[in-house]
Coordinates of C-alpha atoms and ligand atoms in Angstrom, one line a residue:
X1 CA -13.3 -144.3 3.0
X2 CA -9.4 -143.8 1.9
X3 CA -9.0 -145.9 -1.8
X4 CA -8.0 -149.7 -1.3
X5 CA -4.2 -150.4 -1.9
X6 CA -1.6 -147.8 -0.9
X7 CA 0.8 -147.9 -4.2
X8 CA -2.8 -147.2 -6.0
X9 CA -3.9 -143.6 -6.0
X10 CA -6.6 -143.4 -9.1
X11 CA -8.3 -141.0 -6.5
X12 CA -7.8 -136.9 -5.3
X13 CA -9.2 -135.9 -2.0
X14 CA -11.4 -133.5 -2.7
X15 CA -14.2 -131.9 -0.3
X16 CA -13.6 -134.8 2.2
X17 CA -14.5 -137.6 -0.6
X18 CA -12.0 -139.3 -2.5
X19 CA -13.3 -138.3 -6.0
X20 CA -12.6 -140.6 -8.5
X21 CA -10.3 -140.1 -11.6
X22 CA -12.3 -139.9 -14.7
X23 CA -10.2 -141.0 -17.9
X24 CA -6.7 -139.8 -15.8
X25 CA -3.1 -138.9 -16.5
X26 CA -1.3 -141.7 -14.8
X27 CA 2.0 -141.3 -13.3
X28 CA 4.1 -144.2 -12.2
X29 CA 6.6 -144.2 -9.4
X30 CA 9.0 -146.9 -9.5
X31 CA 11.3 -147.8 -6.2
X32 CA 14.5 -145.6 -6.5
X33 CA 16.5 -148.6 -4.8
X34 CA 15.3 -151.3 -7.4
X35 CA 13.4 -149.6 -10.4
X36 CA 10.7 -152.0 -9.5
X37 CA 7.0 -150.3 -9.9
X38 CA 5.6 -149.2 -6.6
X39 CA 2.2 -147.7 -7.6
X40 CA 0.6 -145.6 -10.0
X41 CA -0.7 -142.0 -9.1
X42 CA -3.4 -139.9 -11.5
X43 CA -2.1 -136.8 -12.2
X44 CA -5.1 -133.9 -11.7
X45 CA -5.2 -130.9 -14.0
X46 CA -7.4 -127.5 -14.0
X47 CA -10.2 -129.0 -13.9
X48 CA -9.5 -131.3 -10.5
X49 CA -8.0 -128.4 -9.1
X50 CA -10.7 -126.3 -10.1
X51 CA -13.0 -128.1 -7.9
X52 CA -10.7 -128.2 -5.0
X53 CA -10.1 -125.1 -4.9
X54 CA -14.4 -124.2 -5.3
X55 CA -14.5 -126.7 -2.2
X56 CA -11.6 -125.1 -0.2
X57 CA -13.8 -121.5 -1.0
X58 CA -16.5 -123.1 0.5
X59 CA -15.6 -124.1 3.2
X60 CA -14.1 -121.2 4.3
X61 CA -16.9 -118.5 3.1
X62 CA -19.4 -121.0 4.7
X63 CA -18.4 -123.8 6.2
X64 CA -17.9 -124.2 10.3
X65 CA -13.9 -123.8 9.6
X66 CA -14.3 -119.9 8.6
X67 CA -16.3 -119.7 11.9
X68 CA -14.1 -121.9 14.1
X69 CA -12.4 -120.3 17.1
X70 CA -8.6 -120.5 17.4
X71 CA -9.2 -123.4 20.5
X72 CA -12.1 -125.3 18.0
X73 CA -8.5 -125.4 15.3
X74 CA -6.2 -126.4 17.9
X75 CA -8.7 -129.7 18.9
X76 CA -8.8 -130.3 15.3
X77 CA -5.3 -130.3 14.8
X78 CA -4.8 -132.3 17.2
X79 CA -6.8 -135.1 16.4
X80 CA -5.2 -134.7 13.2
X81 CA -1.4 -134.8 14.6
X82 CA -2.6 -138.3 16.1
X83 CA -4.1 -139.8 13.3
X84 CA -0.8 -139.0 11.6
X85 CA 1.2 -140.7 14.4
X86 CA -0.7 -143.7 13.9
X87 CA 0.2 -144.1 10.5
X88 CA 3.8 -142.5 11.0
X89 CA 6.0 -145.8 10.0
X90 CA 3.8 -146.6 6.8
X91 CA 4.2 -143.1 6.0
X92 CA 8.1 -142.9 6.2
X93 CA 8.7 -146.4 4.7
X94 CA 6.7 -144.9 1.6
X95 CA 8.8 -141.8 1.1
X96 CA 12.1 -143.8 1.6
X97 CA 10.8 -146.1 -1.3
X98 CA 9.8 -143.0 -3.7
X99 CA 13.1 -141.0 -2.8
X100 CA 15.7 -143.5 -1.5
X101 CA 15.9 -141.2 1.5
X102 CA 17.4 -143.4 4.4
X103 CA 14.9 -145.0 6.6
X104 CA 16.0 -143.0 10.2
X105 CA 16.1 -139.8 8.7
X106 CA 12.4 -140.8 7.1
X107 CA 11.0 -141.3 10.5
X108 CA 12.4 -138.2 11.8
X109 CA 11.2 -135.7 8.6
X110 CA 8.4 -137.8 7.5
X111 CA 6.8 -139.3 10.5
X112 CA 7.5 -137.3 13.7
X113 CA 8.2 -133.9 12.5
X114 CA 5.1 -133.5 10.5
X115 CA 3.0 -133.9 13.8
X116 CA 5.2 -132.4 15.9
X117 CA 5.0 -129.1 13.7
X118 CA 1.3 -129.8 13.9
X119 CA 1.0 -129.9 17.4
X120 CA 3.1 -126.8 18.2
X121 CA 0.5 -124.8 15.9
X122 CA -2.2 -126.2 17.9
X123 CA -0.5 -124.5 20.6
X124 CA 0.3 -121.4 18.7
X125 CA -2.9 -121.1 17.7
X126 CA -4.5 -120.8 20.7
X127 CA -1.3 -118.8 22.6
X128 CA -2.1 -115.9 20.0
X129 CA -3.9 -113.0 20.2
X130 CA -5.7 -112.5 17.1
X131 CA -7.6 -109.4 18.2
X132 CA -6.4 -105.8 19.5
X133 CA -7.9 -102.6 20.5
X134 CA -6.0 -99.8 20.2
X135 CA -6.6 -95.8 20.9
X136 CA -7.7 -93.7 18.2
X137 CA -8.1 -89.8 17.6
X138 CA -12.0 -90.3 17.3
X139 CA -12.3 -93.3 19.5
X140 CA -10.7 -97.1 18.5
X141 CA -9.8 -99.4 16.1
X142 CA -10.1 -103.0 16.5
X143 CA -6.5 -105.0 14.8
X144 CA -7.7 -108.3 13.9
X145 CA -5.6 -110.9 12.1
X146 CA -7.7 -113.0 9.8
X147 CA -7.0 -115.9 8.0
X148 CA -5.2 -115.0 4.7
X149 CA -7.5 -117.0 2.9
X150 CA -7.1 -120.4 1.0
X151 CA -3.8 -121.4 0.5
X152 CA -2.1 -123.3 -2.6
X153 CA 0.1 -125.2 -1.3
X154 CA 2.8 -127.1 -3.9
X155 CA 5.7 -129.2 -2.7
X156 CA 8.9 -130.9 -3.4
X157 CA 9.9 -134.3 -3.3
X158 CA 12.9 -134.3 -1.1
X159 CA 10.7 -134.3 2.6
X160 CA 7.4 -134.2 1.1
X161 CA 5.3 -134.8 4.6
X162 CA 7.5 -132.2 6.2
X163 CA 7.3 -129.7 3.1
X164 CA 3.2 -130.3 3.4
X165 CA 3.1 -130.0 6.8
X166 CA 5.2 -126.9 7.2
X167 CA 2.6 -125.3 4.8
X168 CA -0.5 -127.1 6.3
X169 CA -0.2 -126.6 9.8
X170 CA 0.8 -122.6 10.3
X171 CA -2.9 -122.2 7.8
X172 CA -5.3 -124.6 9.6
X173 CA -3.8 -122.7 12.8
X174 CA -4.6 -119.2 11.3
X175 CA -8.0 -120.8 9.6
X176 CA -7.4 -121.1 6.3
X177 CA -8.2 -123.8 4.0
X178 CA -6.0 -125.4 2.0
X179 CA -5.6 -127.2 -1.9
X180 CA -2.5 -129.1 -1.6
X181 CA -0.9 -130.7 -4.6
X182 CA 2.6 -133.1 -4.3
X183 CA 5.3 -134.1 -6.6
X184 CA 4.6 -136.4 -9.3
X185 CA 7.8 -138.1 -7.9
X186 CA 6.1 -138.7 -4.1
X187 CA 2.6 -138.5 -4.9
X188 CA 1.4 -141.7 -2.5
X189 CA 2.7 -140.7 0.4
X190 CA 0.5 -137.5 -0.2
X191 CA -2.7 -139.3 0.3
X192 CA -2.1 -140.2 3.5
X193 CA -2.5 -137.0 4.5
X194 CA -5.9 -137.0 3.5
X195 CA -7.2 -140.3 5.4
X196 CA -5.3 -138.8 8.4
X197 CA -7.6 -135.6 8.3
X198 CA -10.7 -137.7 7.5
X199 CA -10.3 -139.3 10.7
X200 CA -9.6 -136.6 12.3
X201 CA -12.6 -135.3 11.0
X202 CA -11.4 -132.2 9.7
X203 CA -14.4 -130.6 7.5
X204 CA -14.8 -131.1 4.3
X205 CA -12.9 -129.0 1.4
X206 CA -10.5 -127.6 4.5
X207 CA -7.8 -129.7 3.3
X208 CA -7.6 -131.0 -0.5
X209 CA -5.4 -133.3 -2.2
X210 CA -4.2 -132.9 -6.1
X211 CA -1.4 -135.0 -6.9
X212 CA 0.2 -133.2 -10.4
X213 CA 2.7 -131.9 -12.6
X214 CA 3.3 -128.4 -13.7
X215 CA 0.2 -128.4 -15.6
X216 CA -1.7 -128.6 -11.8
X217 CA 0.4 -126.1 -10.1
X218 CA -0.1 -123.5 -12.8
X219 CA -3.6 -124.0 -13.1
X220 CA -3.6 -123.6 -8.6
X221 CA -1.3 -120.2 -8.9
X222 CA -3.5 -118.8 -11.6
X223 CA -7.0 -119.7 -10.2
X224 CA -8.6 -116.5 -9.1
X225 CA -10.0 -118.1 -5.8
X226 CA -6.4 -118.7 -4.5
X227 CA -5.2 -116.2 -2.2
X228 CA -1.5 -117.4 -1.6
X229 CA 0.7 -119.6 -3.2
X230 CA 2.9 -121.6 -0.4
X231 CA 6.1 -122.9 -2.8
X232 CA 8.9 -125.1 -2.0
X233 CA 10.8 -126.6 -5.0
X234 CA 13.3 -125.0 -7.4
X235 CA 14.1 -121.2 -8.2
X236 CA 13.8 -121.7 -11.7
X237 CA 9.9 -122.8 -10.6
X238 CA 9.4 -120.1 -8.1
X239 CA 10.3 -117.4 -9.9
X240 CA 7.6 -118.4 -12.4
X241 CA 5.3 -118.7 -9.4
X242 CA 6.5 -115.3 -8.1
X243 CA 5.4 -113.9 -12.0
X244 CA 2.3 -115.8 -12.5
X245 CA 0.8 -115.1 -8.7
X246 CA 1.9 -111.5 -9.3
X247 CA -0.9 -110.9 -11.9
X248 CA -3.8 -111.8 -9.2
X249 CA -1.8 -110.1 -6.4
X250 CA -1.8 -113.2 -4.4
X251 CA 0.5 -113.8 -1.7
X252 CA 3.7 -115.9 -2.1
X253 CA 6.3 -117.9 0.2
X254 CA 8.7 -119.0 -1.9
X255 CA 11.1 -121.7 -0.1
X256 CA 13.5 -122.5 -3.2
X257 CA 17.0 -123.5 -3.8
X258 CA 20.6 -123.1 -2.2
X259 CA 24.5 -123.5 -2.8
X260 CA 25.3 -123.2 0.7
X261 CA 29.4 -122.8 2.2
X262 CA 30.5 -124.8 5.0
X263 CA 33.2 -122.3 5.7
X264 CA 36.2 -124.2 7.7
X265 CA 38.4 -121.4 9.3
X266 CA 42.2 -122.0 10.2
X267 CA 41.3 -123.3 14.1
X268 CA 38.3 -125.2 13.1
X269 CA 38.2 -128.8 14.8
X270 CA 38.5 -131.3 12.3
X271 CA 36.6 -133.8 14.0
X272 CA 33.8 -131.5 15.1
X273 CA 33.6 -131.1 11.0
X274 CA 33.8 -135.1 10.6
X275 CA 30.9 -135.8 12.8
X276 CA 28.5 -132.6 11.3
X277 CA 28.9 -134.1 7.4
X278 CA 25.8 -136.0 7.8
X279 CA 23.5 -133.1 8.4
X280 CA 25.5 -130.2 7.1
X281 CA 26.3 -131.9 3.8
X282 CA 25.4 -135.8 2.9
X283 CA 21.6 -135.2 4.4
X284 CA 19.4 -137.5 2.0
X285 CA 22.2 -137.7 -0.3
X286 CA 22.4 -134.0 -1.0
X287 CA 19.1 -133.9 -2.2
X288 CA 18.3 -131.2 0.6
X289 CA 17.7 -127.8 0.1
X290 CA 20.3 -126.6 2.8
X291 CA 23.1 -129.1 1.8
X292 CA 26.5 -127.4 2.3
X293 CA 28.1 -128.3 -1.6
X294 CA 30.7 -125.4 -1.4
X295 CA 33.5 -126.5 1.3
X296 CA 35.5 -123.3 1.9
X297 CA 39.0 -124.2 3.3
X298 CA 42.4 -121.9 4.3
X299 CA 44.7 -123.0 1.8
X300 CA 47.3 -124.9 4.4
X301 CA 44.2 -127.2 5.8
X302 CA 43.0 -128.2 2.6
X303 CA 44.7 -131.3 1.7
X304 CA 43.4 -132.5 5.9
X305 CA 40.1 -131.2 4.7
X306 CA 39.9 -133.5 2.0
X307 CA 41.2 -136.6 3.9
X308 CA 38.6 -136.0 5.9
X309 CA 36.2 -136.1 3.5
X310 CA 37.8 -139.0 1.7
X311 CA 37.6 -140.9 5.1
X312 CA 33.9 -139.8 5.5
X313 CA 32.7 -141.1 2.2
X314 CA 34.9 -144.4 2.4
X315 CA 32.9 -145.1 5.4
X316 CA 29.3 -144.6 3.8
X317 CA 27.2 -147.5 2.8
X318 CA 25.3 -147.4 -0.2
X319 CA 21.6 -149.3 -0.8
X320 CA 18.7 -149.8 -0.2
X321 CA 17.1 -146.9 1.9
X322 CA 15.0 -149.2 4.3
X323 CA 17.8 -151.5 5.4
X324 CA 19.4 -150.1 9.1
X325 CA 23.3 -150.4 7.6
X326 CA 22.8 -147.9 4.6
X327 CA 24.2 -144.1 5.1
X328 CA 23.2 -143.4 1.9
X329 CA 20.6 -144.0 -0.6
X330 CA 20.1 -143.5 -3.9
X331 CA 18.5 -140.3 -6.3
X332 CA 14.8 -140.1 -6.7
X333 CA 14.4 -140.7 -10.4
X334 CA 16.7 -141.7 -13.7
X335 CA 16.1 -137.8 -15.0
X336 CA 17.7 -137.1 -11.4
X337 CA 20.4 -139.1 -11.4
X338 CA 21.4 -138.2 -14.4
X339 CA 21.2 -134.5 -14.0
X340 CA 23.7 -135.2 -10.9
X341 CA 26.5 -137.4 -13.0
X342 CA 26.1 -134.4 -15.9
X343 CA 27.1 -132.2 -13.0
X344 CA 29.9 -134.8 -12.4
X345 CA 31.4 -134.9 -15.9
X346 CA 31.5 -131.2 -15.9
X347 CA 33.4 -131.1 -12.8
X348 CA 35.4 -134.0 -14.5
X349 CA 36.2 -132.0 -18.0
X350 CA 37.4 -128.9 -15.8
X351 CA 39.7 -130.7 -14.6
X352 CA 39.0 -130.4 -10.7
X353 CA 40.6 -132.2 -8.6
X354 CA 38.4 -135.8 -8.3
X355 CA 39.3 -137.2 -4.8
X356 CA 36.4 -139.5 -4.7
X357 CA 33.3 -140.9 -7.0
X358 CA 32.9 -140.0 -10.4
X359 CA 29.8 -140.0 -13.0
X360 CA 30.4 -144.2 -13.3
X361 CA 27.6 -145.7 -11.1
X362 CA 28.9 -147.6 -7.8
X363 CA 30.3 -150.5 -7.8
X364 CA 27.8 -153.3 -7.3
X365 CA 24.6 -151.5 -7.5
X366 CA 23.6 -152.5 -10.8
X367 CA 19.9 -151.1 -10.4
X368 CA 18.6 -148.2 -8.4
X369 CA 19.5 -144.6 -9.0
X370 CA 22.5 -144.6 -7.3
X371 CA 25.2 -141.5 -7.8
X372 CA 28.7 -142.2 -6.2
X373 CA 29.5 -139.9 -3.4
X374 CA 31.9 -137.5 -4.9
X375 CA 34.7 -135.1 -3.8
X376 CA 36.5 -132.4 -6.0
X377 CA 39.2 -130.3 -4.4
X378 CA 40.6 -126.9 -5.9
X379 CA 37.2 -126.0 -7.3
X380 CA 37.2 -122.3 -8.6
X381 CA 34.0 -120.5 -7.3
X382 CA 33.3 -118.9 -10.6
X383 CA 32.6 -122.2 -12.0
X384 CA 29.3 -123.8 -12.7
X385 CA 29.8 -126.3 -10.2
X386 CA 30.1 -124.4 -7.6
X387 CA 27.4 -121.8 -8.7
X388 CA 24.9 -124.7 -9.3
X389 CA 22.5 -126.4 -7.2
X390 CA 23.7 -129.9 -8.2
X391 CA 21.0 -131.7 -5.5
X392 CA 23.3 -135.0 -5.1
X393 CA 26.1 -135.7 -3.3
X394 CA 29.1 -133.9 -5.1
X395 CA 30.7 -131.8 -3.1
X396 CA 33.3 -128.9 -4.4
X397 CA 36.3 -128.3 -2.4
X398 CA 37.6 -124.6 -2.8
X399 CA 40.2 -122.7 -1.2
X400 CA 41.0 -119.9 0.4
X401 CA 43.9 -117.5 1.5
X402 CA 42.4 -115.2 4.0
X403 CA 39.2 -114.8 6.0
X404 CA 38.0 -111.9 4.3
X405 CA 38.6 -113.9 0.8
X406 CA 36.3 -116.8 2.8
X407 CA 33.2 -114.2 3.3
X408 CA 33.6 -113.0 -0.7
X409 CA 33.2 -116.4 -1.6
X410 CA 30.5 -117.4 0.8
X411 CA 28.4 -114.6 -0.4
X412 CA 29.6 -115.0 -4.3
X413 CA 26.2 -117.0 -4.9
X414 CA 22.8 -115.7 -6.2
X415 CA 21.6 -118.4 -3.6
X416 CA 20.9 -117.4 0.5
X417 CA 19.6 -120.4 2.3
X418 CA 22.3 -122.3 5.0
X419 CA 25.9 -122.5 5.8
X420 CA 27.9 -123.3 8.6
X421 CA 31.4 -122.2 10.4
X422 CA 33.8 -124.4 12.1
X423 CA 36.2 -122.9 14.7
X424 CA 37.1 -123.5 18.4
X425 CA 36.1 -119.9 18.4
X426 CA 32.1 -119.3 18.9
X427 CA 32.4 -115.4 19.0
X428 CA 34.5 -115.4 16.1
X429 CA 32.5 -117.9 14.4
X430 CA 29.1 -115.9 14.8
X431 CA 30.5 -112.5 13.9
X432 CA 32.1 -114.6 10.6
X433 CA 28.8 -116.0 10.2
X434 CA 26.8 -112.8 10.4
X435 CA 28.5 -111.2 7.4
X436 CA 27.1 -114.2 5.4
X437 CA 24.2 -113.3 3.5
X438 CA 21.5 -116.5 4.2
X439 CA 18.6 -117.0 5.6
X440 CA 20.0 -119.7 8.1
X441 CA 23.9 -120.1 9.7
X442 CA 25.1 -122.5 12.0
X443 CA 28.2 -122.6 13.7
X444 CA 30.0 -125.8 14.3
X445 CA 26.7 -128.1 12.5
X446 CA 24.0 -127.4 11.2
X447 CA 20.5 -128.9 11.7
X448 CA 17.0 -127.2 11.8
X449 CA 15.1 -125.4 14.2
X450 CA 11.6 -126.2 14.0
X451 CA 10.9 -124.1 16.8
X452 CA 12.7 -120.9 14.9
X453 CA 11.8 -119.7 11.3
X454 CA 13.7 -121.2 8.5
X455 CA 14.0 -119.4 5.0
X456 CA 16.1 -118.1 2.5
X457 CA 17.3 -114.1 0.8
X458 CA 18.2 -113.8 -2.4
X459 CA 17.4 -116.3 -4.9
X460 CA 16.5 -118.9 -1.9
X461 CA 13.2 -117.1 -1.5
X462 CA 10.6 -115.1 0.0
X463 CA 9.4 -115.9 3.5
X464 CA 9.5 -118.2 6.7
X465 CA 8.7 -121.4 7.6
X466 CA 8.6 -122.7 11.3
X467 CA 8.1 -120.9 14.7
X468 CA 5.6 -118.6 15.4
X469 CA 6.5 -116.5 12.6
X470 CA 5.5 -119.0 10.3
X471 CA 1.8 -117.9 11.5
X472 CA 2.1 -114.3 10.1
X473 CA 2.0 -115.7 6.7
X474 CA -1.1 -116.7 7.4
X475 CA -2.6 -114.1 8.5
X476 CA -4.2 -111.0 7.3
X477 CA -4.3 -107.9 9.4
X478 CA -7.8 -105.8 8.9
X479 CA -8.3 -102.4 11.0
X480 CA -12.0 -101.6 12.0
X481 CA -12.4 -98.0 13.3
X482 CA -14.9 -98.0 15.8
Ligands
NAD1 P1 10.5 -128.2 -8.9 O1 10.5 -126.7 -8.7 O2 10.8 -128.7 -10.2 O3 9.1 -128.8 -8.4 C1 8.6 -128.5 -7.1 C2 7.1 -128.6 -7.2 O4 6.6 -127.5 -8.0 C3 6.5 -129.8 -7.8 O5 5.3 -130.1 -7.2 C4 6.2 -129.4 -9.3 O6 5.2 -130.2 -9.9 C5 5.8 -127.9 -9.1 N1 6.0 -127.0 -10.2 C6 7.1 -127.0 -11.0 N2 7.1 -125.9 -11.8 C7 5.9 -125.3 -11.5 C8 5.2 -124.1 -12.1 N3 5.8 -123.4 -13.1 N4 4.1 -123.7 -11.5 C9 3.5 -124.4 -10.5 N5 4.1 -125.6 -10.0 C10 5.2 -126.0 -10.5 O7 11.5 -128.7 -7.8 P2 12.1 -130.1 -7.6 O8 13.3 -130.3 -8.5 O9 11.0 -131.1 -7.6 O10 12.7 -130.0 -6.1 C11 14.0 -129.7 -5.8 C12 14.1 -128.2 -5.5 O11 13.4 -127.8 -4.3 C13 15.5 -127.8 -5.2 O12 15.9 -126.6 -5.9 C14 15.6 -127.6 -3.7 O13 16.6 -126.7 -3.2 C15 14.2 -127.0 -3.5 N6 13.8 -127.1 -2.0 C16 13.8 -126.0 -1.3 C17 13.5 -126.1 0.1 C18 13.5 -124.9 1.0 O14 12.9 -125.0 2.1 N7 14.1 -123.8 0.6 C19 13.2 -127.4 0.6 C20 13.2 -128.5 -0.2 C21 13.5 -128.4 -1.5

């Protein structure tokens, strides 16, 4: 049985039992809209992870999951996606509390995507062909894809069911098992996942639960029975993943950071703009990966562009994540929020043009992490604000004279993740958009494709998430000459 009392998580999931803490690192997590308490999490080190990681071995050397069929997976997973649904609303009510992510964009990351991303690797699962016979000069070989192994998983707190879930499902459809361990800053949501799988009845030690810091991540990418490390979180943090998982050859995906460009060409449709700014840029309050912070604009629209803008943010309602009127909620820590206005003042002391916000909290909120939404216009892309991944809502304005000068600066990053292009022109958009070096584009919004795979070049990482091709990273190919 699960641990009484949601906001109380002495507990790690561990080879289908909730293990008990002994003498644990507590973490608190405090409500980002109120600073009130909201539960205390034990924080697992090596050792905790040690065992998960002996009981996600096990059950893949010799439990029934190494032996299951693709179809076996899929009925599992299923199951699974279902228990999930149940507790869907609980779910995303608890991540809004932990991150101040607004409550409709919590039930679509948090609650629904998670299964439906579940449920479409059920499907891929059994729609693959996992074995191959092919000619050889002395008779044939036999192509098999098998299961990569287990899988460290470690995940943000921005969408932290849909970070887990992007990781979990592609490896319980290829077979693998799986030691998951969540941000400090989300860690009771995490849990859920485990009572979802124990009534689905997944076996034990194929998916395992270690809420932790640093201290439990480094001690999954250095454990010798890891075979891949599944990342999404910061560069700074992946490229020491990337180092450390490089000594034991294991496997990375690295989903890290972005400084995307909305690029706004001379023809785009200012309104078509207007209505995109809530997925393209303000998404969780800029705390998402792909937000579009760099706004790229021909010099004559710029002062319309930032009207715009102004108008947009005038309009947004600050507070508390779970009630229906807010737009926007607040940071998910202090340390956060802080890190956000420092970014602020910089922009501040550069002199930048401020249009809207500031690094003095809103007016009225007078607890809660909240960071006014903030505009700068004639931002120079050499700067650190625009080179930065600020994770907030700030927002640099920059101009441009030509459209050649747009592409420089929209590649000018060591960041590849997302951007967008605005014109009445689609042809012209996607030939624009196909000189800019990411891993994703969209042309007139952007949104993502669960169905399509999702990742960053350059410093944004190594790898795809979503789609079938999320499945290869899963997979090992092995050749048997017959
Ligand atoms: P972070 O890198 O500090 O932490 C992410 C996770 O990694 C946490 O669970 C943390 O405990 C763990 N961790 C940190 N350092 C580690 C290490 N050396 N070894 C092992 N584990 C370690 O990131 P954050 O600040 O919590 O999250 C925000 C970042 O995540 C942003 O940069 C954002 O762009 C990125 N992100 C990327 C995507 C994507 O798909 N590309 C999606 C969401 C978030």
């Amino acid at each position: 049985m699960p641990p009484a009392g949601g906001a109380d998580r002495r507990q790690f999931y561990i080879n289908g039992q909730w293990r008990e803490a002994v003498d644990p690192e507590l973490f608190t997590i405090a409500e980002a809209a109120t600073e009130r308490p909201l539960g205390v999490a034990a924080m697992g080190g090596p050792s905790e992870i040690g065992e998960a990681v002996l009981a996600a071995r096990a059950a893949l050397d010799n439990g029934p999951w190494g032996r299951s069929t693709p179809h076996e997976r899929a009925e599992t997973m299923r199951r699974f996606a279902d228990s999930l649904e149940r507790r869907g609303e609980s779910t995303a009510r608890l991540v809004s509390q932990q991150n101040g992510m607004i409550w409709p964009l919590s039930i679509i990351s948090n609650a629904a995507a998670p299964v439906a991303i579940l449920r479409s690797m059920a499907e891929l699962a059994e729609a693959r062909t996992f074995e191959t016979r092919r000619p050889s000069k002395k008779g044939h070989t036999i192509v098999r894809q098998e299961p990569v192994g287990v899988v460290g998983a470690i995940v943000a707190w921005n969408y932290p069911q849909l970070l887990a879930m992007a990781k979990i499902a592609p490896a319980l459809a290829a077979g693998c098992t799986i030691v998951l361990k969540p941000a400090p800053e989300t860690a009771l949501d995490a849990y859920v996942l485990g009572e979802a799988a124990e009534d689905a009845g997944l076996p034990p030690g194929v998916l395992n639960i270690v809420a932790g810091g640093v201290r439990a991540g480094e001690a999954l990418v250095a454990h010798p029975g890891v075979d891949k490390i599944a990342f999404t979180g910061s560069t700074a943090a992946g490229q020491a993943i990337g180092e450390a998982a490089g000594r034991s050859l294991k496997r990375v995906s690295l989903e890290l950071g972005g400084k995307s460009a909305a690029v706004v060409l001379p023809d785009a449709d200012l309104d078509v703009f207007a209505r995109s700014l809530d997925d393209a840029v303000f998404k969780n309050g800029g705390q998402t990966c792909t937000t579009n912070s760099r706004i790229l604009v021909p010099h004559g629209r710029s002062q319309e562009v930032l009207d715009v803008l102004a108008a947009y943010v005038d309009d947004l309602a600050m507070g508390d994540p779970l009630d229906d009127a807010v737009t926007l909620g607040p940071m998910v820590s202090d340390q956060h929020r802080e890190r956000v206005r420092n970014y602020i003042r910089l922009g501040e002391s550069e002199g930048f043009q401020l249009v809207r916000g500031g690094a003095e909290p809103p007016d009225g909120l007078t607890r809660g992490w909240f960071v006014s939404p903030t505009i700068f216009g004639g931002v120079d892309n050499n700067s650190r604000l625009a080179q930065e991944e600020i994770f907030g809502p700030v927002i640099s304005v920059i101009p441009y004279e030509s459209e050649d000068e747009a592409v420089r600066i929209a590649n000018d990053t060591v960041f590849g993740l997302g951007g967008v292009v605005f014109t009445e022109d689609h042809e012209h958009g996607l030939d624009i958009a196909s000189r800019i070096r990411s891993g994703t584009m969209g042309i007139n919004y952007f949104s993502m494709d669960m169905g399509s795979p999702f990742g960053g070049v350059k410093h944004s990482g190594i790898g795809r998430e979503f789609g079938p091709e999320a499945l290869d990273y899963y997979l090992e190919y092995r050749s048997i000459y017959v």
